[in-house]
Amino acid sequence: MREPMRVAPIELGDRSYEVVIGAGALALLHGRAQLVVPGRRALVVADAGLPDRVVTLAEDALRSAGFGLATRRLAPSEEDKSLETVRSLLEDAARARLDRHDVVLGLGGGIVGDVAGFVAASYRRGVHVIQAPTTLLAMVDASVGGKTGVNLRVGERLLKNMVGAFWQPRMVLADVATLESLPPRHLRCGLAECLKHGLIARTALGDAGADLFGWTAEVGPGIASGDLTHATELVARHVEVKAAVVRADEREEDAGRVSRAILNLGHTFAHVLEGLGDVSPDGDAASAPLAHGEAVALGLVAATAMSGAMGEMAGAEIAEVRGAVGSVGLPVSVEGLPRAEDLAERMRDDKKVVGGTLRVIAPRGIGRAAVVVDPPESAVLEGWRAIGAG
Ligand SMILES: NC(=O)c1ccc[n+]([C@@H]2O[C@H](COP(=O)([O-])OP(=O)(O)OC[C@H]3O[C@@H](n4cnc5c(N)ncnc54)[C@H](O)[C@@H]3O)[C@@H](O)[C@H]2O)c1
């Protein structure tokens, strides 16, 4: 991992910040935290899956910069990405006497980052948050752009990210050296979001995004096998896509040239798949349920097939997407799905349903995507069948 550090600016007026990407970025907490945070107390919300040395590195960097610390380790699960967890962290913040000038550090994957961000957005009506993502998915996606929140359980249903706030971090430190301990399954999940960015990169960046899908497909298999030679460049190029979309439509108001909703490409399908607890990526019951990134991968294949059925994707492009997803070891179809008609019905629970009308993000060739309101039922069914639904 000899790549130089990269800095990506997120330009949002007085909420602007930098994403620092590279091996060793976490140690920069020492020099940079006091520049972006006026207070001197920090609540560190650290992922329980991280090696102790990573948590200690962050704690030492903050301590040597003069911060008093309280640390809470959190075992991430979608079930515990909840208001109960937020409540207990708010109590930790109060116990540690954080005031409005102080900071919450989210050190971990997307779950820890989303929860830590929401705690920061809520405590005393908002304190600072620094995000230090440690999964590939959180580096390229969840840590950037200010969406924070938790899930809501209503009876049998776990409604994903149903409660939350837009709350931009003061800084993001994506230390790619932390990926060395990330299990391969989660490296693959991050690559699913990278392929998604590749599929929207022209819409987000214009011609500069033209080769992103192809390049990601090229380096993806190496990353999936744990070779992190190109990790900094990968994260930097994908943060650029996220940054451009967030800059164009920070709060998903859908008013400008680019809608933030396009970041949800594949997700309307994926959210349904995530609700199916017994489906596994490889047919082995032990690996059920699907992880978020695996569901997104299947969602990309389904959305691409849907677009094909609507005449918006050529056969070769559909095959290219399926090939790229499969070549990084992500599932392109799964066993044990309910009937396509049942799955299509469940899509209507999604947050993207507005006024009873389904809105799905559809690729328009490789690199471009658009919000499709009320897509033809037959095309949606075609999408579900492409990933194995009967
Ligand atoms: N806010 C946003 O814009 C946004 C965008 C995309 C996804 N998300 C959310 O992100 C979540 C998924 O995030 P995720 O994929 O990072 O999953 P995750 O947070 O569940 O982390 C995956 C696993 O990796 C472990 N882990 C984390 N870093 C590690 C490391 N360096 N070494 C070893 N193990 C490590 C964790 O303990 C966990 O078991 C979902 O809840 C999703 O809704 C949010």
mmCIF file with all atom_site columns, N, CA, C and O and ligand atoms in Angstrom, residues 47-51 76 78 81 108-112 114 134-135 137-138 141-142 144 147-148 160-161 178-179 181-183 186 189 193 242 260 292, ligand 1:
data_model
loop_
_atom_site.group_PDB
_atom_site.id
_atom_site.type_symbol
_atom_site.label_atom_id
_atom_site.label_alt_id
_atom_site.label_comp_id
_atom_site.label_asym_id
_atom_site.label_entity_id
_atom_site.label_seq_id
_atom_site.pdbx_PDB_ins_code
_atom_site.Cartn_x
_atom_site.Cartn_y
_atom_site.Cartn_z
_atom_site.occupancy
_atom_site.B_iso_or_equiv
_atom_site.pdbx_formal_charge
_atom_site.auth_seq_id
_atom_site.auth_comp_id
_atom_site.auth_asym_id
_atom_site.auth_atom_id
_atom_site.pdbx_PDB_model_num
ATOM   1   N N   . ASP A 1 47  ? -16.437 0.294   16.476 1.00 0.00 ? 47  ASP A N   1
ATOM   2   C CA  . ASP A 1 47  ? -16.976 -0.987  16.008 1.00 0.00 ? 47  ASP A CA  1
ATOM   3   C C   . ASP A 1 47  ? -16.304 -2.133  16.776 1.00 0.00 ? 47  ASP A C   1
ATOM   4   O O   . ASP A 1 47  ? -15.073 -2.206  16.867 1.00 0.00 ? 47  ASP A O   1
ATOM   5   N N   . ALA A 1 48  ? -17.127 -3.035  17.311 1.00 0.00 ? 48  ALA A N   1
ATOM   6   C CA  . ALA A 1 48  ? -16.578 -4.163  18.078 1.00 0.00 ? 48  ALA A CA  1
ATOM   7   C C   . ALA A 1 48  ? -15.795 -5.127  17.192 1.00 0.00 ? 48  ALA A C   1
ATOM   8   O O   . ALA A 1 48  ? -14.999 -5.922  17.691 1.00 0.00 ? 48  ALA A O   1
ATOM   9   N N   . GLY A 1 49  ? -16.008 -5.040  15.870 1.00 0.00 ? 49  GLY A N   1
ATOM   10  C CA  . GLY A 1 49  ? -15.287 -5.948  14.964 1.00 0.00 ? 49  GLY A CA  1
ATOM   11  C C   . GLY A 1 49  ? -13.861 -5.498  14.683 1.00 0.00 ? 49  GLY A C   1
ATOM   12  O O   . GLY A 1 49  ? -13.087 -6.230  14.068 1.00 0.00 ? 49  GLY A O   1
ATOM   13  N N   . LEU A 1 50  ? -13.485 -4.310  15.121 1.00 0.00 ? 50  LEU A N   1
ATOM   14  C CA  . LEU A 1 50  ? -12.143 -3.798  14.813 1.00 0.00 ? 50  LEU A CA  1
ATOM   15  C C   . LEU A 1 50  ? -11.092 -4.408  15.731 1.00 0.00 ? 50  LEU A C   1
ATOM   16  O O   . LEU A 1 50  ? -11.352 -4.609  16.926 1.00 0.00 ? 50  LEU A O   1
ATOM   17  N N   . PRO A 1 51  ? -9.892  -4.652  15.217 1.00 0.00 ? 51  PRO A N   1
ATOM   18  C CA  . PRO A 1 51  ? -8.808  -5.042  16.108 1.00 0.00 ? 51  PRO A CA  1
ATOM   19  C C   . PRO A 1 51  ? -8.565  -3.927  17.141 1.00 0.00 ? 51  PRO A C   1
ATOM   20  O O   . PRO A 1 51  ? -8.688  -2.744  16.813 1.00 0.00 ? 51  PRO A O   1
ATOM   21  N N   . PRO A 1 76  ? -22.035 -4.268  15.678 1.00 0.00 ? 76  PRO A N   1
ATOM   22  C CA  . PRO A 1 76  ? -23.032 -3.776  14.730 1.00 0.00 ? 76  PRO A CA  1
ATOM   23  C C   . PRO A 1 76  ? -23.972 -4.867  14.230 1.00 0.00 ? 76  PRO A C   1
ATOM   24  O O   . PRO A 1 76  ? -23.531 -5.954  13.858 1.00 0.00 ? 76  PRO A O   1
ATOM   25  N N   . GLU A 1 78  ? -28.126 -4.935  12.153 1.00 0.00 ? 78  GLU A N   1
ATOM   26  C CA  . GLU A 1 78  ? -29.264 -4.113  11.711 1.00 0.00 ? 78  GLU A CA  1
ATOM   27  C C   . GLU A 1 78  ? -30.324 -4.070  12.817 1.00 0.00 ? 78  GLU A C   1
ATOM   28  O O   . GLU A 1 78  ? -31.019 -3.071  12.976 1.00 0.00 ? 78  GLU A O   1
ATOM   29  N N   . LYS A 1 81  ? -29.265 -1.510  15.203 1.00 0.00 ? 81  LYS A N   1
ATOM   30  C CA  . LYS A 1 81  ? -29.166 -0.152  14.634 1.00 0.00 ? 81  LYS A CA  1
ATOM   31  C C   . LYS A 1 81  ? -30.521 0.485   14.957 1.00 0.00 ? 81  LYS A C   1
ATOM   32  O O   . LYS A 1 81  ? -31.417 0.582   14.111 1.00 0.00 ? 81  LYS A O   1
ATOM   33  N N   . GLY A 1 108 ? -15.789 2.841   12.442 1.00 0.00 ? 108 GLY A N   1
ATOM   34  C CA  . GLY A 1 108 ? -16.285 1.507   12.121 1.00 0.00 ? 108 GLY A CA  1
ATOM   35  C C   . GLY A 1 108 ? -16.971 1.463   10.774 1.00 0.00 ? 108 GLY A C   1
ATOM   36  O O   . GLY A 1 108 ? -16.765 2.321   9.915  1.00 0.00 ? 108 GLY A O   1
ATOM   37  N N   . GLY A 1 109 ? -17.816 0.462   10.628 1.00 0.00 ? 109 GLY A N   1
ATOM   38  C CA  . GLY A 1 109 ? -18.544 0.279   9.381  1.00 0.00 ? 109 GLY A CA  1
ATOM   39  C C   . GLY A 1 109 ? -19.738 1.212   9.293  1.00 0.00 ? 109 GLY A C   1
ATOM   40  O O   . GLY A 1 109 ? -19.915 2.115   10.117 1.00 0.00 ? 109 GLY A O   1
ATOM   41  N N   . GLY A 1 110 ? -20.566 0.974   8.277  1.00 0.00 ? 110 GLY A N   1
ATOM   42  C CA  . GLY A 1 110 ? -21.700 1.856   8.012  1.00 0.00 ? 110 GLY A CA  1
ATOM   43  C C   . GLY A 1 110 ? -22.704 1.901   9.159  1.00 0.00 ? 110 GLY A C   1
ATOM   44  O O   . GLY A 1 110 ? -23.315 2.952   9.401  1.00 0.00 ? 110 GLY A O   1
ATOM   45  N N   . ILE A 1 111 ? -22.875 0.799   9.849  1.00 0.00 ? 111 ILE A N   1
ATOM   46  C CA  . ILE A 1 111 ? -23.848 0.804   10.951 1.00 0.00 ? 111 ILE A CA  1
ATOM   47  C C   . ILE A 1 111 ? -23.361 1.727   12.064 1.00 0.00 ? 111 ILE A C   1
ATOM   48  O O   . ILE A 1 111 ? -24.098 2.616   12.524 1.00 0.00 ? 111 ILE A O   1
ATOM   49  N N   . VAL A 1 112 ? -22.120 1.542   12.472 1.00 0.00 ? 112 VAL A N   1
ATOM   50  C CA  . VAL A 1 112 ? -21.566 2.397   13.532 1.00 0.00 ? 112 VAL A CA  1
ATOM   51  C C   . VAL A 1 112 ? -21.591 3.864   13.089 1.00 0.00 ? 112 VAL A C   1
ATOM   52  O O   . VAL A 1 112 ? -21.978 4.755   13.858 1.00 0.00 ? 112 VAL A O   1
ATOM   53  N N   . ASP A 1 114 ? -23.598 5.374   10.893 1.00 0.00 ? 114 ASP A N   1
ATOM   54  C CA  . ASP A 1 114 ? -24.971 5.905   10.840 1.00 0.00 ? 114 ASP A CA  1
ATOM   55  C C   . ASP A 1 114 ? -25.497 6.188   12.247 1.00 0.00 ? 114 ASP A C   1
ATOM   56  O O   . ASP A 1 114 ? -26.155 7.206   12.487 1.00 0.00 ? 114 ASP A O   1
ATOM   57  N N   . THR A 1 134 ? -14.263 2.194   8.440  1.00 0.00 ? 134 THR A N   1
ATOM   58  C CA  . THR A 1 134 ? -13.282 1.101   8.399  1.00 0.00 ? 134 THR A CA  1
ATOM   59  C C   . THR A 1 134 ? -13.740 -0.078  7.539  1.00 0.00 ? 134 THR A C   1
ATOM   60  O O   . THR A 1 134 ? -13.104 -1.124  7.548  1.00 0.00 ? 134 THR A O   1
ATOM   61  N N   . THR A 1 135 ? -14.877 0.073   6.848  1.00 0.00 ? 135 THR A N   1
ATOM   62  C CA  . THR A 1 135 ? -15.237 -0.912  5.814  1.00 0.00 ? 135 THR A CA  1
ATOM   63  C C   . THR A 1 135 ? -15.163 -0.186  4.476  1.00 0.00 ? 135 THR A C   1
ATOM   64  O O   . THR A 1 135 ? -15.310 1.046   4.422  1.00 0.00 ? 135 THR A O   1
ATOM   65  N N   . LEU A 1 137 ? -17.357 -0.284  2.173  1.00 0.00 ? 137 LEU A N   1
ATOM   66  C CA  . LEU A 1 137 ? -18.679 0.302   1.907  1.00 0.00 ? 137 LEU A CA  1
ATOM   67  C C   . LEU A 1 137 ? -18.822 1.651   2.611  1.00 0.00 ? 137 LEU A C   1
ATOM   68  O O   . LEU A 1 137 ? -19.297 2.628   2.041  1.00 0.00 ? 137 LEU A O   1
ATOM   69  N N   . ALA A 1 138 ? -18.394 1.706   3.849  1.00 0.00 ? 138 ALA A N   1
ATOM   70  C CA  . ALA A 1 138 ? -18.523 2.964   4.590  1.00 0.00 ? 138 ALA A CA  1
ATOM   71  C C   . ALA A 1 138 ? -17.585 4.026   4.016  1.00 0.00 ? 138 ALA A C   1
ATOM   72  O O   . ALA A 1 138 ? -17.914 5.211   4.001  1.00 0.00 ? 138 ALA A O   1
ATOM   73  N N   . ASP A 1 141 ? -19.140 5.230   0.602  1.00 0.00 ? 141 ASP A N   1
ATOM   74  C CA  . ASP A 1 141 ? -20.549 5.590   0.562  1.00 0.00 ? 141 ASP A CA  1
ATOM   75  C C   . ASP A 1 141 ? -21.059 6.168   1.891  1.00 0.00 ? 141 ASP A C   1
ATOM   76  O O   . ASP A 1 141 ? -21.281 7.367   2.027  1.00 0.00 ? 141 ASP A O   1
ATOM   77  N N   . ALA A 1 142 ? -21.214 5.303   2.912  1.00 0.00 ? 142 ALA A N   1
ATOM   78  C CA  . ALA A 1 142 ? -21.977 5.700   4.103  1.00 0.00 ? 142 ALA A CA  1
ATOM   79  C C   . ALA A 1 142 ? -21.391 6.888   4.870  1.00 0.00 ? 142 ALA A C   1
ATOM   80  O O   . ALA A 1 142 ? -22.131 7.687   5.437  1.00 0.00 ? 142 ALA A O   1
ATOM   81  N N   . VAL A 1 144 ? -19.826 9.502   3.831  1.00 0.00 ? 144 VAL A N   1
ATOM   82  C CA  . VAL A 1 144 ? -19.803 10.772  3.101  1.00 0.00 ? 144 VAL A CA  1
ATOM   83  C C   . VAL A 1 144 ? -21.229 11.193  2.748  1.00 0.00 ? 144 VAL A C   1
ATOM   84  O O   . VAL A 1 144 ? -22.014 10.368  2.281  1.00 0.00 ? 144 VAL A O   1
ATOM   85  N N   . LYS A 1 147 ? -25.989 11.498  5.601  1.00 0.00 ? 147 LYS A N   1
ATOM   86  C CA  . LYS A 1 147 ? -27.202 10.767  6.008  1.00 0.00 ? 147 LYS A CA  1
ATOM   87  C C   . LYS A 1 147 ? -26.871 9.949   7.246  1.00 0.00 ? 147 LYS A C   1
ATOM   88  O O   . LYS A 1 147 ? -25.904 9.181   7.254  1.00 0.00 ? 147 LYS A O   1
ATOM   89  N N   . THR A 1 148 ? -27.646 10.141  8.294  1.00 0.00 ? 148 THR A N   1
ATOM   90  C CA  . THR A 1 148 ? -27.443 9.380   9.521  1.00 0.00 ? 148 THR A CA  1
ATOM   91  C C   . THR A 1 148 ? -28.784 8.783   9.916  1.00 0.00 ? 148 THR A C   1
ATOM   92  O O   . THR A 1 148 ? -29.826 9.267   9.479  1.00 0.00 ? 148 THR A O   1
ATOM   93  N N   . LYS A 1 160 ? -35.836 -0.122  7.298  1.00 0.00 ? 160 LYS A N   1
ATOM   94  C CA  . LYS A 1 160 ? -34.441 0.332   7.280  1.00 0.00 ? 160 LYS A CA  1
ATOM   95  C C   . LYS A 1 160 ? -34.335 1.852   7.192  1.00 0.00 ? 160 LYS A C   1
ATOM   96  O O   . LYS A 1 160 ? -35.014 2.491   6.399  1.00 0.00 ? 160 LYS A O   1
ATOM   97  N N   . ASN A 1 161 ? -33.451 2.388   8.017  1.00 0.00 ? 161 ASN A N   1
ATOM   98  C CA  . ASN A 1 161 ? -33.120 3.820   7.978  1.00 0.00 ? 161 ASN A CA  1
ATOM   99  C C   . ASN A 1 161 ? -34.371 4.706   8.010  1.00 0.00 ? 161 ASN A C   1
ATOM   100 O O   . ASN A 1 161 ? -34.434 5.721   7.323  1.00 0.00 ? 161 ASN A O   1
ATOM   101 N N   . THR A 1 178 ? -6.929  0.044   7.506  1.00 0.00 ? 178 THR A N   1
ATOM   102 C CA  . THR A 1 178 ? -7.855  -0.693  8.373  1.00 0.00 ? 178 THR A CA  1
ATOM   103 C C   . THR A 1 178 ? -8.572  -1.809  7.602  1.00 0.00 ? 178 THR A C   1
ATOM   104 O O   . THR A 1 178 ? -9.092  -2.736  8.206  1.00 0.00 ? 178 THR A O   1
ATOM   105 N N   . LEU A 1 179 ? -8.550  -1.721  6.276  1.00 0.00 ? 179 LEU A N   1
ATOM   106 C CA  . LEU A 1 179 ? -9.238  -2.755  5.487  1.00 0.00 ? 179 LEU A CA  1
ATOM   107 C C   . LEU A 1 179 ? -8.515  -4.100  5.537  1.00 0.00 ? 179 LEU A C   1
ATOM   108 O O   . LEU A 1 179 ? -9.066  -5.129  5.156  1.00 0.00 ? 179 LEU A O   1
ATOM   109 N N   . SER A 1 181 ? -7.926  -5.953  7.944  1.00 0.00 ? 181 SER A N   1
ATOM   110 C CA  . SER A 1 181 ? -8.588  -6.956  8.806  1.00 0.00 ? 181 SER A CA  1
ATOM   111 C C   . SER A 1 181 ? -10.037 -7.205  8.393  1.00 0.00 ? 181 SER A C   1
ATOM   112 O O   . SER A 1 181 ? -10.732 -8.005  9.019  1.00 0.00 ? 181 SER A O   1
ATOM   113 N N   . LEU A 1 182 ? -10.500 -6.527  7.362  1.00 0.00 ? 182 LEU A N   1
ATOM   114 C CA  . LEU A 1 182 ? -11.911 -6.678  6.976  1.00 0.00 ? 182 LEU A CA  1
ATOM   115 C C   . LEU A 1 182 ? -12.127 -8.031  6.279  1.00 0.00 ? 182 LEU A C   1
ATOM   116 O O   . LEU A 1 182 ? -11.428 -8.345  5.317  1.00 0.00 ? 182 LEU A O   1
ATOM   117 N N   . PRO A 1 183 ? -13.092 -8.825  6.747  1.00 0.00 ? 183 PRO A N   1
ATOM   118 C CA  . PRO A 1 183 ? -13.329 -10.118 6.101  1.00 0.00 ? 183 PRO A CA  1
ATOM   119 C C   . PRO A 1 183 ? -13.676 -9.948  4.621  1.00 0.00 ? 183 PRO A C   1
ATOM   120 O O   . PRO A 1 183 ? -14.330 -8.972  4.240  1.00 0.00 ? 183 PRO A O   1
ATOM   121 N N   . HIS A 1 186 ? -17.040 -8.738  3.367  1.00 0.00 ? 186 HIS A N   1
ATOM   122 C CA  . HIS A 1 186 ? -17.359 -7.311  3.476  1.00 0.00 ? 186 HIS A CA  1
ATOM   123 C C   . HIS A 1 186 ? -16.574 -6.466  2.475  1.00 0.00 ? 186 HIS A C   1
ATOM   124 O O   . HIS A 1 186 ? -17.033 -5.392  2.073  1.00 0.00 ? 186 HIS A O   1
ATOM   125 N N   . CYS A 1 189 ? -18.791 -6.638  -0.398 1.00 0.00 ? 189 CYS A N   1
ATOM   126 C CA  . CYS A 1 189 ? -19.971 -5.774  -0.226 1.00 0.00 ? 189 CYS A CA  1
ATOM   127 C C   . CYS A 1 189 ? -19.645 -4.327  -0.608 1.00 0.00 ? 189 CYS A C   1
ATOM   128 O O   . CYS A 1 189 ? -20.457 -3.637  -1.217 1.00 0.00 ? 189 CYS A O   1
ATOM   129 N N   . GLU A 1 193 ? -21.165 -1.427  -3.890 1.00 0.00 ? 193 GLU A N   1
ATOM   130 C CA  . GLU A 1 193 ? -21.475 0.015   -3.956 1.00 0.00 ? 193 GLU A CA  1
ATOM   131 C C   . GLU A 1 193 ? -20.564 0.704   -4.978 1.00 0.00 ? 193 GLU A C   1
ATOM   132 O O   . GLU A 1 193 ? -20.962 1.673   -5.628 1.00 0.00 ? 193 GLU A O   1
ATOM   133 N N   . LYS A 1 242 ? -19.733 10.134  -5.154 1.00 0.00 ? 242 LYS A N   1
ATOM   134 C CA  . LYS A 1 242 ? -20.672 10.446  -4.068 1.00 0.00 ? 242 LYS A CA  1
ATOM   135 C C   . LYS A 1 242 ? -20.676 11.959  -3.824 1.00 0.00 ? 242 LYS A C   1
ATOM   136 O O   . LYS A 1 242 ? -21.730 12.573  -3.652 1.00 0.00 ? 242 LYS A O   1
ATOM   137 N N   . ARG A 1 260 ? -30.121 13.047  -5.840 1.00 0.00 ? 260 ARG A N   1
ATOM   138 C CA  . ARG A 1 260 ? -29.415 12.154  -4.905 1.00 0.00 ? 260 ARG A CA  1
ATOM   139 C C   . ARG A 1 260 ? -30.020 10.749  -4.930 1.00 0.00 ? 260 ARG A C   1
ATOM   140 O O   . ARG A 1 260 ? -29.365 9.770   -4.585 1.00 0.00 ? 260 ARG A O   1
ATOM   141 N N   . HIS A 1 292 ? -25.922 -6.327  3.270  1.00 0.00 ? 292 HIS A N   1
ATOM   142 C CA  . HIS A 1 292 ? -26.427 -5.187  2.490  1.00 0.00 ? 292 HIS A CA  1
ATOM   143 C C   . HIS A 1 292 ? -25.802 -5.149  1.083  1.00 0.00 ? 292 HIS A C   1
ATOM   144 O O   . HIS A 1 292 ? -26.508 -5.038  0.079  1.00 0.00 ? 292 HIS A O   1
HETATM 145 N N1  . LIG B 2 .   ? -25.514 6.857   5.504  1.00 0.00 ? 1   LIG B N1  1
HETATM 146 C C1  . LIG B 2 .   ? -25.423 6.456   4.260  1.00 0.00 ? 1   LIG B C1  1
HETATM 147 O O1  . LIG B 2 .   ? -25.390 7.254   3.323  1.00 0.00 ? 1   LIG B O1  1
HETATM 148 C C2  . LIG B 2 .   ? -25.307 4.975   3.982  1.00 0.00 ? 1   LIG B C2  1
HETATM 149 C C3  . LIG B 2 .   ? -24.941 4.543   2.708  1.00 0.00 ? 1   LIG B C3  1
HETATM 150 C C4  . LIG B 2 .   ? -24.786 3.176   2.496  1.00 0.00 ? 1   LIG B C4  1
HETATM 151 C C5  . LIG B 2 .   ? -25.007 2.275   3.526  1.00 0.00 ? 1   LIG B C5  1
HETATM 152 N N2  . LIG B 2 .   ? -25.388 2.731   4.751  1.00 0.00 ? 1   LIG B N2  1
HETATM 153 C C6  . LIG B 2 .   ? -25.618 1.787   5.854  1.00 0.00 ? 1   LIG B C6  1
HETATM 154 O O2  . LIG B 2 .   ? -24.393 1.125   6.134  1.00 0.00 ? 1   LIG B O2  1
HETATM 155 C C7  . LIG B 2 .   ? -24.684 -0.133  6.741  1.00 0.00 ? 1   LIG B C7  1
HETATM 156 C C8  . LIG B 2 .   ? -23.778 -1.186  6.161  1.00 0.00 ? 1   LIG B C8  1
HETATM 157 O O3  . LIG B 2 .   ? -22.447 -0.822  6.427  1.00 0.00 ? 1   LIG B O3  1
HETATM 158 P P1  . LIG B 2 .   ? -21.245 -1.876  6.296  1.00 0.00 ? 1   LIG B P1  1
HETATM 159 O O4  . LIG B 2 .   ? -21.350 -2.594  5.040  1.00 0.00 ? 1   LIG B O4  1
HETATM 160 O O5  . LIG B 2 .   ? -20.008 -1.133  6.608  1.00 0.00 ? 1   LIG B O5  1
HETATM 161 O O6  . LIG B 2 .   ? -21.598 -2.968  7.390  1.00 0.00 ? 1   LIG B O6  1
HETATM 162 P P2  . LIG B 2 .   ? -21.363 -3.056  8.954  1.00 0.00 ? 1   LIG B P2  1
HETATM 163 O O7  . LIG B 2 .   ? -21.356 -1.730  9.586  1.00 0.00 ? 1   LIG B O7  1
HETATM 164 O O8  . LIG B 2 .   ? -22.315 -4.083  9.439  1.00 0.00 ? 1   LIG B O8  1
HETATM 165 O O9  . LIG B 2 .   ? -19.878 -3.673  9.056  1.00 0.00 ? 1   LIG B O9  1
HETATM 166 C C9  . LIG B 2 .   ? -19.631 -4.947  8.502  1.00 0.00 ? 1   LIG B C9  1
HETATM 167 C C10 . LIG B 2 .   ? -18.847 -5.839  9.440  1.00 0.00 ? 1   LIG B C10 1
HETATM 168 O O10 . LIG B 2 .   ? -17.485 -5.505  9.418  1.00 0.00 ? 1   LIG B O10 1
HETATM 169 C C11 . LIG B 2 .   ? -16.964 -5.369  10.739 1.00 0.00 ? 1   LIG B C11 1
HETATM 170 N N3  . LIG B 2 .   ? -15.854 -4.425  10.606 1.00 0.00 ? 1   LIG B N3  1
HETATM 171 C C12 . LIG B 2 .   ? -15.896 -3.096  10.365 1.00 0.00 ? 1   LIG B C12 1
HETATM 172 N N4  . LIG B 2 .   ? -14.668 -2.625  10.094 1.00 0.00 ? 1   LIG B N4  1
HETATM 173 C C13 . LIG B 2 .   ? -13.815 -3.679  10.205 1.00 0.00 ? 1   LIG B C13 1
HETATM 174 C C14 . LIG B 2 .   ? -12.417 -3.829  10.012 1.00 0.00 ? 1   LIG B C14 1
HETATM 175 N N5  . LIG B 2 .   ? -11.656 -2.829  9.585  1.00 0.00 ? 1   LIG B N5  1
HETATM 176 N N6  . LIG B 2 .   ? -11.874 -5.050  10.244 1.00 0.00 ? 1   LIG B N6  1
HETATM 177 C C15 . LIG B 2 .   ? -12.648 -6.108  10.613 1.00 0.00 ? 1   LIG B C15 1
HETATM 178 N N7  . LIG B 2 .   ? -13.986 -6.038  10.742 1.00 0.00 ? 1   LIG B N7  1
HETATM 179 C C16 . LIG B 2 .   ? -14.551 -4.826  10.542 1.00 0.00 ? 1   LIG B C16 1
HETATM 180 C C17 . LIG B 2 .   ? -18.134 -4.934  11.545 1.00 0.00 ? 1   LIG B C17 1
HETATM 181 O O11 . LIG B 2 .   ? -17.986 -5.254  12.923 1.00 0.00 ? 1   LIG B O11 1
HETATM 182 C C18 . LIG B 2 .   ? -19.257 -5.749  10.908 1.00 0.00 ? 1   LIG B C18 1
HETATM 183 O O12 . LIG B 2 .   ? -19.277 -7.052  11.436 1.00 0.00 ? 1   LIG B O12 1
HETATM 184 C C19 . LIG B 2 .   ? -26.156 -0.399  6.509  1.00 0.00 ? 1   LIG B C19 1
HETATM 185 O O13 . LIG B 2 .   ? -26.845 -0.268  7.736  1.00 0.00 ? 1   LIG B O13 1
HETATM 186 C C20 . LIG B 2 .   ? -26.574 0.681   5.538  1.00 0.00 ? 1   LIG B C20 1
HETATM 187 O O14 . LIG B 2 .   ? -27.915 1.075   5.719  1.00 0.00 ? 1   LIG B O14 1
HETATM 188 C C21 . LIG B 2 .   ? -25.534 4.049   4.994  1.00 0.00 ? 1   LIG B C21 1
#
